[in-house]
Amino acid sequence: MGTAAKFKVADFHCDALSKLQAEPDIHFKNDHRLDVTAERLAAGNVGLQVFAVYLSETLGKPGFERILGQLELFRKRVISGEGLRWLRWKEEAVITSAPAPAWALLSLEGVDGLEGNLFYAELLFELGVRFLGITWNYANWAADGVLEPRNGGFTKKGRQLIEWCNTSGMLLDVSHLSPSGFWELAELSTRPFIASHSNAAAVCSHPRNLSDEQIKALAAMDGRIGLTFVPWFVRNGGGAKAEDLLKHIEHVCSLGGSRQLMFGSDFDGIDAWVEGLEHPGKYTALADLLLKHYPEDEVIGWLHGNAMRFLSKQLPSRVY
């Protein structure tokens, strides 16, 4: 394995699609208004970028038509426009370390826009979406988000959604989900799930971060934990540097999560950045930082190996 393939990166969360929808004149190749661009993915040796469909309420009530709009932007501006390849099947997940343009995978951040209609969820699966983030920060028709004061779990229709995901091959993401919802999902789901962009609450006490018990549960089920680069999730009070991420890595590993650790930057979903991690082109510097402190095989796992192992096992198989 060559050096470049060895240190490829899988990043499990960015919000570039919502920016493309809000500002139609943005160019994905190298526009300065984006954190994630085609050129920066190449510079950072990012082999897989997960693009979230996030419906900001600043553009109006979330609805299915707006989801379809972002999927069309993904197809035309990200895949066709810049030569990224679309990852949908487990058979494809075993070859992402080969020298090639970056791969891209689709997720939905918050099921609000599905409008409680499971047929819409089925249609998204057919259109290539592979992860559902159940909530954003507040309540929707399926469950409560992490900032919903009542800390409720899933609704009846939300439990039907879990059952459908378990049978269809759609994977679930608990970043933004309430603690009650997390534990209810852990009980009801027959498949492991991920927290695509969440850190360790014991290191930084933001409510979006994971408790020790949640981290242990994700490690035990062989789910995944994507450490994120939101400054106020990395360090209490913000003002974080790349080195501050090491404390989260150390903590997750101390709880048995080394083989479940990955990264989910949240680029383009933030308006302040961790110093030294301002865009995907900085991933090469992060790799160098990690190699100063940890064995190469662990670093390879965190950068892409753990993520790709999960996808090669948990993504649906292509039907020929």
mmCIF file of C-alpha atoms in Angstrom:
data_model
loop_
_atom_site.group_PDB
_atom_site.id
_atom_site.type_symbol
_atom_site.label_atom_id
_atom_site.label_comp_id
_atom_site.label_asym_id
_atom_site.label_seq_id
_atom_site.Cartn_x
_atom_site.Cartn_y
_atom_site.Cartn_z
ATOM 1 C CA MET A 1 0.000 0.000 0.000
ATOM 2 C CA GLY A 2 1.448 3.371 -1.020
ATOM 3 C CA THR A 3 1.736 6.265 1.414
ATOM 4 C CA ALA A 4 -1.171 8.186 -0.150
ATOM 5 C CA ALA A 5 -3.541 5.205 -0.001
ATOM 6 C CA LYS A 6 -2.355 4.386 3.516
ATOM 7 C CA PHE A 7 -3.389 7.767 4.904
ATOM 8 C CA LYS A 8 -6.612 8.368 3.007
ATOM 9 C CA VAL A 9 -9.436 9.938 5.027
ATOM 10 C CA ALA A 10 -13.133 9.143 5.461
ATOM 11 C CA ASP A 11 -15.087 12.157 6.742
ATOM 12 C CA PHE A 12 -18.604 11.297 7.859
ATOM 13 C CA HIS A 13 -20.313 14.684 7.926
ATOM 14 C CA CYS A 14 -20.372 17.964 6.035
ATOM 15 C CA ASP A 15 -23.138 20.429 5.142
ATOM 16 C CA ALA A 16 -21.929 21.629 1.750
ATOM 17 C CA LEU A 17 -25.210 20.675 0.044
ATOM 18 C CA SER A 18 -27.254 23.112 2.138
ATOM 19 C CA LYS A 19 -24.880 25.929 1.133
ATOM 20 C CA LEU A 20 -25.176 24.934 -2.523
ATOM 21 C CA GLN A 21 -28.958 25.089 -2.178
ATOM 22 C CA ALA A 22 -28.932 28.458 -0.393
ATOM 23 C CA GLU A 23 -26.483 30.080 -2.834
ATOM 24 C CA PRO A 24 -26.979 28.588 -6.318
ATOM 25 C CA ASP A 25 -23.963 30.393 -7.790
ATOM 26 C CA ILE A 26 -21.461 28.554 -5.568
ATOM 27 C CA HIS A 27 -19.023 26.356 -7.494
ATOM 28 C CA PHE A 28 -18.113 23.098 -5.754
ATOM 29 C CA LYS A 29 -14.682 22.872 -7.369
ATOM 30 C CA ASN A 30 -12.944 25.681 -5.483
ATOM 31 C CA ASP A 31 -15.395 28.337 -4.228
ATOM 32 C CA HIS A 32 -14.068 30.197 -1.177
ATOM 33 C CA ARG A 33 -17.569 30.238 0.347
ATOM 34 C CA LEU A 34 -17.334 26.482 0.938
ATOM 35 C CA ASP A 35 -15.171 24.619 3.441
ATOM 36 C CA VAL A 36 -15.493 21.397 1.412
ATOM 37 C CA THR A 37 -14.497 21.736 -2.226
ATOM 38 C CA ALA A 38 -13.268 19.231 -4.765
ATOM 39 C CA GLU A 39 -9.802 20.759 -4.680
ATOM 40 C CA ARG A 40 -9.590 20.639 -0.878
ATOM 41 C CA LEU A 41 -10.782 17.022 -0.762
ATOM 42 C CA ALA A 42 -7.941 16.134 -3.112
ATOM 43 C CA ALA A 43 -5.425 18.198 -1.121
ATOM 44 C CA GLY A 44 -6.413 16.453 2.112
ATOM 45 C CA ASN A 45 -6.370 12.977 0.536
ATOM 46 C CA VAL A 46 -10.045 12.500 1.444
ATOM 47 C CA GLY A 47 -11.096 9.181 -0.074
ATOM 48 C CA LEU A 48 -14.702 9.374 1.174
ATOM 49 C CA GLN A 49 -16.821 12.399 2.060
ATOM 50 C CA VAL A 50 -20.319 11.972 3.465
ATOM 51 C CA PHE A 51 -22.622 14.779 2.314
ATOM 52 C CA ALA A 52 -25.561 15.480 4.612
ATOM 53 C CA VAL A 53 -28.899 16.739 3.352
ATOM 54 C CA TYR A 54 -29.746 19.366 5.980
ATOM 55 C CA LEU A 55 -32.847 21.522 5.629
ATOM 56 C CA SER A 56 -32.247 24.828 7.364
ATOM 57 C CA GLU A 57 -35.435 26.462 8.589
ATOM 58 C CA THR A 58 -34.048 29.787 7.357
ATOM 59 C CA LEU A 59 -35.256 28.636 3.926
ATOM 60 C CA GLY A 60 -38.723 27.728 5.159
ATOM 61 C CA LYS A 61 -40.458 24.662 6.548
ATOM 62 C CA PRO A 62 -38.578 21.419 5.845
ATOM 63 C CA GLY A 63 -40.320 19.389 3.145
ATOM 64 C CA PHE A 64 -39.604 16.482 0.850
ATOM 65 C CA GLU A 65 -39.280 18.698 -2.215
ATOM 66 C CA ARG A 66 -36.313 20.476 -0.631
ATOM 67 C CA ILE A 67 -34.649 17.124 0.079
ATOM 68 C CA LEU A 68 -35.016 16.228 -3.587
ATOM 69 C CA GLY A 69 -33.506 19.596 -4.482
ATOM 70 C CA GLN A 70 -30.331 18.829 -2.537
ATOM 71 C CA LEU A 71 -30.119 15.348 -4.034
ATOM 72 C CA GLU A 72 -30.249 16.904 -7.484
ATOM 73 C CA LEU A 73 -27.470 19.328 -6.525
ATOM 74 C CA PHE A 74 -25.418 16.397 -5.281
ATOM 75 C CA ARG A 75 -25.917 14.507 -8.532
ATOM 76 C CA LYS A 76 -25.255 17.426 -10.868
ATOM 77 C CA ARG A 77 -22.703 19.551 -9.002
ATOM 78 C CA VAL A 78 -20.783 17.057 -6.869
ATOM 79 C CA ILE A 79 -20.895 13.749 -8.744
ATOM 80 C CA SER A 80 -21.224 14.730 -12.397
ATOM 81 C CA GLY A 81 -19.632 18.153 -12.022
ATOM 82 C CA GLU A 82 -16.394 17.259 -10.236
ATOM 83 C CA GLY A 83 -15.870 13.577 -10.879
ATOM 84 C CA LEU A 84 -16.534 12.217 -7.397
ATOM 85 C CA ARG A 85 -17.934 8.698 -7.316
ATOM 86 C CA TRP A 86 -21.134 7.763 -5.536
ATOM 87 C CA LEU A 87 -20.820 5.119 -2.814
ATOM 88 C CA ARG A 88 -24.027 3.145 -2.273
ATOM 89 C CA TRP A 89 -23.165 -0.551 -1.862
ATOM 90 C CA LYS A 90 -20.948 -2.619 0.402
ATOM 91 C CA GLU A 91 -19.170 -4.039 -2.635
ATOM 92 C CA GLU A 92 -17.877 -0.541 -3.411
ATOM 93 C CA ALA A 93 -16.661 0.122 0.131
ATOM 94 C CA VAL A 94 -13.749 -2.275 -0.177
ATOM 95 C CA ILE A 95 -12.041 -0.316 -2.963
ATOM 96 C CA THR A 96 -12.095 3.262 -1.673
ATOM 97 C CA SER A 97 -8.415 3.162 -0.710
ATOM 98 C CA ALA A 98 -7.411 2.725 -4.355
ATOM 99 C CA PRO A 99 -5.942 5.771 -6.153
ATOM 100 C CA ALA A 100 -8.978 7.505 -7.652
ATOM 101 C CA PRO A 101 -11.135 10.608 -7.231
ATOM 102 C CA ALA A 102 -12.864 10.806 -3.856
ATOM 103 C CA TRP A 103 -16.024 8.856 -3.229
ATOM 104 C CA ALA A 104 -19.173 10.527 -1.881
ATOM 105 C CA LEU A 105 -21.973 9.096 0.257
ATOM 106 C CA LEU A 106 -25.360 10.633 1.100
ATOM 107 C CA SER A 107 -27.003 11.055 4.497
ATOM 108 C CA LEU A 108 -30.103 12.872 5.730
ATOM 109 C CA GLU A 109 -29.665 15.049 8.829
ATOM 110 C CA GLY A 110 -33.057 15.025 10.532
ATOM 111 C CA VAL A 111 -36.087 13.216 9.091
ATOM 112 C CA ASP A 112 -38.359 16.286 9.362
ATOM 113 C CA GLY A 113 -38.549 16.606 5.573
ATOM 114 C CA LEU A 114 -39.882 13.055 5.207
ATOM 115 C CA GLU A 115 -43.111 14.423 6.685
ATOM 116 C CA GLY A 116 -43.832 11.191 8.560
ATOM 117 C CA ASN A 117 -44.187 9.277 5.296
ATOM 118 C CA LEU A 118 -42.204 6.007 5.169
ATOM 119 C CA PHE A 119 -42.720 5.844 1.410
ATOM 120 C CA TYR A 120 -40.525 8.954 1.198
ATOM 121 C CA ALA A 121 -37.869 7.083 3.214
ATOM 122 C CA GLU A 122 -38.087 4.178 0.764
ATOM 123 C CA LEU A 123 -37.741 6.583 -2.144
ATOM 124 C CA LEU A 124 -34.629 8.155 -0.603
ATOM 125 C CA PHE A 125 -33.078 4.722 -0.282
ATOM 126 C CA GLU A 126 -33.780 4.050 -3.956
ATOM 127 C CA LEU A 127 -32.228 7.442 -4.752
ATOM 128 C CA GLY A 128 -29.005 6.472 -2.990
ATOM 129 C CA VAL A 129 -29.268 7.873 0.565
ATOM 130 C CA ARG A 130 -27.663 5.445 3.014
ATOM 131 C CA PHE A 131 -27.794 7.115 6.460
ATOM 132 C CA LEU A 132 -30.652 8.760 8.327
ATOM 133 C CA GLY A 133 -29.898 11.174 11.141
ATOM 134 C CA ILE A 134 -33.157 10.933 13.051
ATOM 135 C CA THR A 135 -33.337 14.449 14.459
ATOM 136 C CA TRP A 136 -31.556 17.738 14.430
ATOM 137 C CA ASN A 137 -31.536 19.377 17.879
ATOM 138 C CA TYR A 138 -35.276 19.502 18.545
ATOM 139 C CA ALA A 139 -38.365 17.318 18.258
ATOM 140 C CA ASN A 140 -39.842 16.076 15.009
ATOM 141 C CA TRP A 141 -42.429 13.482 14.040
ATOM 142 C CA ALA A 142 -40.060 10.581 14.815
ATOM 143 C CA ALA A 143 -38.232 11.483 18.042
ATOM 144 C CA ASP A 144 -36.871 14.220 20.307
ATOM 145 C CA GLY A 145 -33.576 15.940 19.644
ATOM 146 C CA VAL A 146 -30.848 16.465 22.207
ATOM 147 C CA LEU A 147 -31.929 20.044 23.036
ATOM 148 C CA GLU A 148 -35.627 19.203 23.483
ATOM 149 C CA PRO A 149 -36.215 19.898 27.215
ATOM 150 C CA ARG A 150 -38.550 16.935 27.810
ATOM 151 C CA ASN A 151 -35.881 14.434 26.609
ATOM 152 C CA GLY A 152 -38.466 12.145 25.024
ATOM 153 C CA GLY A 153 -37.737 9.060 22.963
ATOM 154 C CA PHE A 154 -39.380 7.813 19.771
ATOM 155 C CA THR A 155 -42.972 8.265 18.666
ATOM 156 C CA LYS A 156 -45.030 5.338 17.372
ATOM 157 C CA LYS A 157 -44.219 6.350 13.800
ATOM 158 C CA GLY A 158 -40.560 6.786 14.765
ATOM 159 C CA ARG A 159 -40.451 3.190 15.991
ATOM 160 C CA GLN A 160 -41.913 2.115 12.664
ATOM 161 C CA LEU A 161 -39.066 3.998 11.000
ATOM 162 C CA ILE A 162 -36.514 2.051 13.077
ATOM 163 C CA GLU A 163 -38.118 -1.229 12.018
ATOM 164 C CA TRP A 164 -38.074 -0.205 8.355
ATOM 165 C CA CYS A 165 -34.402 0.820 8.547
ATOM 166 C CA ASN A 166 -33.439 -2.479 10.131
ATOM 167 C CA THR A 167 -34.999 -4.424 7.273
ATOM 168 C CA SER A 168 -34.189 -2.153 4.328
ATOM 169 C CA GLY A 169 -30.475 -1.552 4.831
ATOM 170 C CA MET A 170 -30.806 2.163 5.666
ATOM 171 C CA LEU A 171 -28.342 2.984 8.472
ATOM 172 C CA LEU A 172 -29.085 5.233 11.441
ATOM 173 C CA ASP A 173 -27.165 8.153 12.933
ATOM 174 C CA VAL A 174 -27.747 9.326 16.531
ATOM 175 C CA SER A 175 -25.838 12.622 16.497
ATOM 176 C CA HIS A 176 -28.456 15.194 17.632
ATOM 177 C CA LEU A 177 -30.755 12.508 19.123
ATOM 178 C CA SER A 178 -31.951 12.875 22.732
ATOM 179 C CA PRO A 179 -30.376 10.615 25.388
ATOM 180 C CA SER A 180 -33.719 8.840 25.862
ATOM 181 C CA GLY A 181 -33.922 8.286 22.116
ATOM 182 C CA PHE A 182 -30.371 6.920 22.048
ATOM 183 C CA TRP A 183 -31.132 4.268 24.638
ATOM 184 C CA GLU A 184 -34.478 3.377 23.098
ATOM 185 C CA LEU A 185 -32.777 2.898 19.727
ATOM 186 C CA ALA A 186 -30.060 0.780 21.350
ATOM 187 C CA GLU A 187 -32.811 -1.486 22.659
ATOM 188 C CA LEU A 188 -34.906 -1.637 19.481
ATOM 189 C CA SER A 189 -32.332 -1.691 16.690
ATOM 190 C CA THR A 190 -31.073 -5.024 15.418
ATOM 191 C CA ARG A 191 -28.160 -3.338 13.655
ATOM 192 C CA PRO A 192 -25.325 -1.105 14.912
ATOM 193 C CA PHE A 193 -25.663 2.637 14.414
ATOM 194 C CA ILE A 194 -23.298 5.602 14.354
ATOM 195 C CA ALA A 195 -22.833 9.046 15.872
ATOM 196 C CA SER A 196 -21.458 10.771 12.783
ATOM 197 C CA HIS A 197 -20.297 14.028 14.391
ATOM 198 C CA SER A 198 -20.124 13.957 18.188
ATOM 199 C CA ASN A 199 -17.300 14.147 20.747
ATOM 200 C CA ALA A 200 -16.778 12.991 24.339
ATOM 201 C CA ALA A 201 -18.838 14.842 26.953
ATOM 202 C CA ALA A 202 -16.330 13.984 29.683
ATOM 203 C CA VAL A 203 -13.738 16.097 27.828
ATOM 204 C CA CYS A 204 -16.066 18.885 26.654
ATOM 205 C CA SER A 205 -19.458 19.202 28.318
ATOM 206 C CA HIS A 206 -21.539 20.370 25.334
ATOM 207 C CA PRO A 207 -24.957 18.537 25.323
ATOM 208 C CA ARG A 208 -24.334 17.332 21.760
ATOM 209 C CA ASN A 209 -21.386 15.241 22.942
ATOM 210 C CA LEU A 210 -21.633 11.612 24.036
ATOM 211 C CA SER A 211 -21.619 10.364 27.620
ATOM 212 C CA ASP A 212 -19.194 7.628 28.640
ATOM 213 C CA GLU A 213 -22.054 5.143 28.727
ATOM 214 C CA GLN A 214 -23.101 6.060 25.181
ATOM 215 C CA ILE A 215 -19.523 5.679 23.956
ATOM 216 C CA LYS A 216 -19.272 2.270 25.615
ATOM 217 C CA ALA A 217 -22.573 1.201 24.054
ATOM 218 C CA LEU A 218 -21.463 2.258 20.562
ATOM 219 C CA ALA A 219 -18.176 0.397 21.023
ATOM 220 C CA ALA A 220 -19.952 -2.730 22.277
ATOM 221 C CA MET A 221 -22.306 -2.883 19.276
ATOM 222 C CA ASP A 222 -19.410 -2.077 16.871
ATOM 223 C CA GLY A 223 -21.068 1.175 15.821
ATOM 224 C CA ARG A 224 -18.993 4.249 14.983
ATOM 225 C CA ILE A 225 -18.116 7.573 16.645
ATOM 226 C CA GLY A 226 -17.148 10.420 14.322
ATOM 227 C CA LEU A 227 -15.138 13.012 16.221
ATOM 228 C CA THR A 228 -16.137 16.452 15.022
ATOM 229 C CA PHE A 229 -14.289 19.733 14.510
ATOM 230 C CA VAL A 230 -16.914 22.080 15.970
ATOM 231 C CA PRO A 231 -14.715 24.211 18.280
ATOM 232 C CA TRP A 232 -17.229 24.360 21.149
ATOM 233 C CA PHE A 233 -17.645 20.560 20.996
ATOM 234 C CA VAL A 234 -13.862 20.120 21.207
ATOM 235 C CA ARG A 235 -12.992 22.477 24.049
ATOM 236 C CA ASN A 236 -15.179 24.116 26.679
ATOM 237 C CA GLY A 237 -15.583 27.742 25.621
ATOM 238 C CA GLY A 238 -14.312 27.098 22.095
ATOM 239 C CA GLY A 239 -10.998 28.433 20.867
ATOM 240 C CA ALA A 240 -9.853 24.897 20.108
ATOM 241 C CA LYS A 241 -6.669 23.767 18.384
ATOM 242 C CA ALA A 242 -6.092 20.521 16.519
ATOM 243 C CA GLU A 243 -4.133 19.203 19.507
ATOM 244 C CA ASP A 244 -7.290 19.450 21.643
ATOM 245 C CA LEU A 245 -8.817 16.604 19.631
ATOM 246 C CA LEU A 246 -6.219 14.264 21.111
ATOM 247 C CA LYS A 247 -7.980 14.424 24.488
ATOM 248 C CA HIS A 248 -11.168 13.111 22.875
ATOM 249 C CA ILE A 249 -9.256 10.367 21.091
ATOM 250 C CA GLU A 250 -7.577 9.347 24.342
ATOM 251 C CA HIS A 251 -10.894 9.277 26.172
ATOM 252 C CA VAL A 252 -12.793 7.264 23.570
ATOM 253 C CA CYS A 253 -9.912 4.780 23.396
ATOM 254 C CA SER A 254 -9.845 4.481 27.208
ATOM 255 C CA LEU A 255 -13.483 3.336 27.011
ATOM 256 C CA GLY A 256 -12.708 0.621 24.459
ATOM 257 C CA GLY A 257 -13.599 2.590 21.326
ATOM 258 C CA SER A 258 -10.333 2.663 19.370
ATOM 259 C CA ARG A 259 -11.696 0.441 16.582
ATOM 260 C CA GLN A 260 -14.940 2.440 16.426
ATOM 261 C CA LEU A 261 -13.323 5.881 16.158
ATOM 262 C CA MET A 262 -13.500 7.950 12.951
ATOM 263 C CA PHE A 263 -14.005 11.608 11.987
ATOM 264 C CA GLY A 264 -17.061 13.681 11.053
ATOM 265 C CA SER A 265 -15.833 17.245 10.627
ATOM 266 C CA ASP A 266 -19.132 19.178 10.242
ATOM 267 C CA PHE A 267 -17.395 21.418 7.702
ATOM 268 C CA ASP A 268 -19.823 23.925 6.146
ATOM 269 C CA GLY A 269 -22.080 23.512 9.162
ATOM 270 C CA ILE A 270 -19.946 25.829 11.305
ATOM 271 C CA ASP A 271 -18.911 29.485 11.233
ATOM 272 C CA ALA A 272 -15.803 29.092 13.426
ATOM 273 C CA TRP A 273 -13.088 26.490 13.058
ATOM 274 C CA VAL A 274 -10.592 24.498 15.074
ATOM 275 C CA GLU A 275 -7.208 26.111 14.544
ATOM 276 C CA GLY A 276 -5.320 23.945 12.079
ATOM 277 C CA LEU A 277 -8.479 22.166 10.874
ATOM 278 C CA GLU A 278 -10.240 24.849 8.840
ATOM 279 C CA HIS A 279 -11.067 22.701 5.788
ATOM 280 C CA PRO A 280 -10.460 19.192 4.365
ATOM 281 C CA GLY A 281 -7.104 20.183 2.930
ATOM 282 C CA LYS A 282 -5.812 20.220 6.527
ATOM 283 C CA TYR A 283 -6.345 16.471 7.007
ATOM 284 C CA THR A 284 -2.748 15.788 5.962
ATOM 285 C CA ALA A 285 -1.575 17.949 8.884
ATOM 286 C CA LEU A 286 -3.927 16.056 11.221
ATOM 287 C CA ALA A 287 -2.459 12.762 10.010
ATOM 288 C CA ASP A 288 1.043 14.071 10.772
ATOM 289 C CA LEU A 289 -0.076 15.179 14.245
ATOM 290 C CA LEU A 290 -1.618 11.794 15.026
ATOM 291 C CA LEU A 291 1.479 9.924 13.838
ATOM 292 C CA LYS A 292 3.583 11.859 16.361
ATOM 293 C CA HIS A 293 1.550 10.368 19.206
ATOM 294 C CA TYR A 294 0.080 7.044 18.080
ATOM 295 C CA PRO A 295 1.044 3.876 16.194
ATOM 296 C CA GLU A 296 0.555 3.955 12.439
ATOM 297 C CA ASP A 297 -1.994 1.127 12.381
ATOM 298 C CA GLU A 298 -4.247 2.969 14.845
ATOM 299 C CA VAL A 299 -3.958 6.222 12.894
ATOM 300 C CA ILE A 300 -4.902 4.456 9.648
ATOM 301 C CA GLY A 301 -7.932 3.027 11.438
ATOM 302 C CA TRP A 302 -9.094 6.402 12.711
ATOM 303 C CA LEU A 303 -8.529 8.196 9.415
ATOM 304 C CA HIS A 304 -10.387 5.699 7.228
ATOM 305 C CA GLY A 305 -9.974 2.035 8.174
ATOM 306 C CA ASN A 306 -12.625 1.873 10.888
ATOM 307 C CA ALA A 307 -15.161 3.744 8.754
ATOM 308 C CA MET A 308 -14.584 1.587 5.683
ATOM 309 C CA ARG A 309 -14.737 -1.622 7.704
ATOM 310 C CA PHE A 310 -18.154 -0.556 8.997
ATOM 311 C CA LEU A 311 -19.426 0.314 5.522
ATOM 312 C CA SER A 312 -18.107 -2.870 3.937
ATOM 313 C CA LYS A 313 -20.104 -4.833 6.497
ATOM 314 C CA GLN A 314 -23.224 -2.728 7.076
ATOM 315 C CA LEU A 315 -24.087 -1.142 3.718
ATOM 316 C CA PRO A 316 -26.644 -3.059 1.657
ATOM 317 C CA SER A 317 -25.456 -5.396 -1.077
ATOM 318 C CA ARG A 318 -25.926 -4.425 -4.675
ATOM 319 C CA VAL A 319 -28.805 -6.348 -6.260
ATOM 320 C CA TYR A 320 -27.786 -7.565 -9.700
#
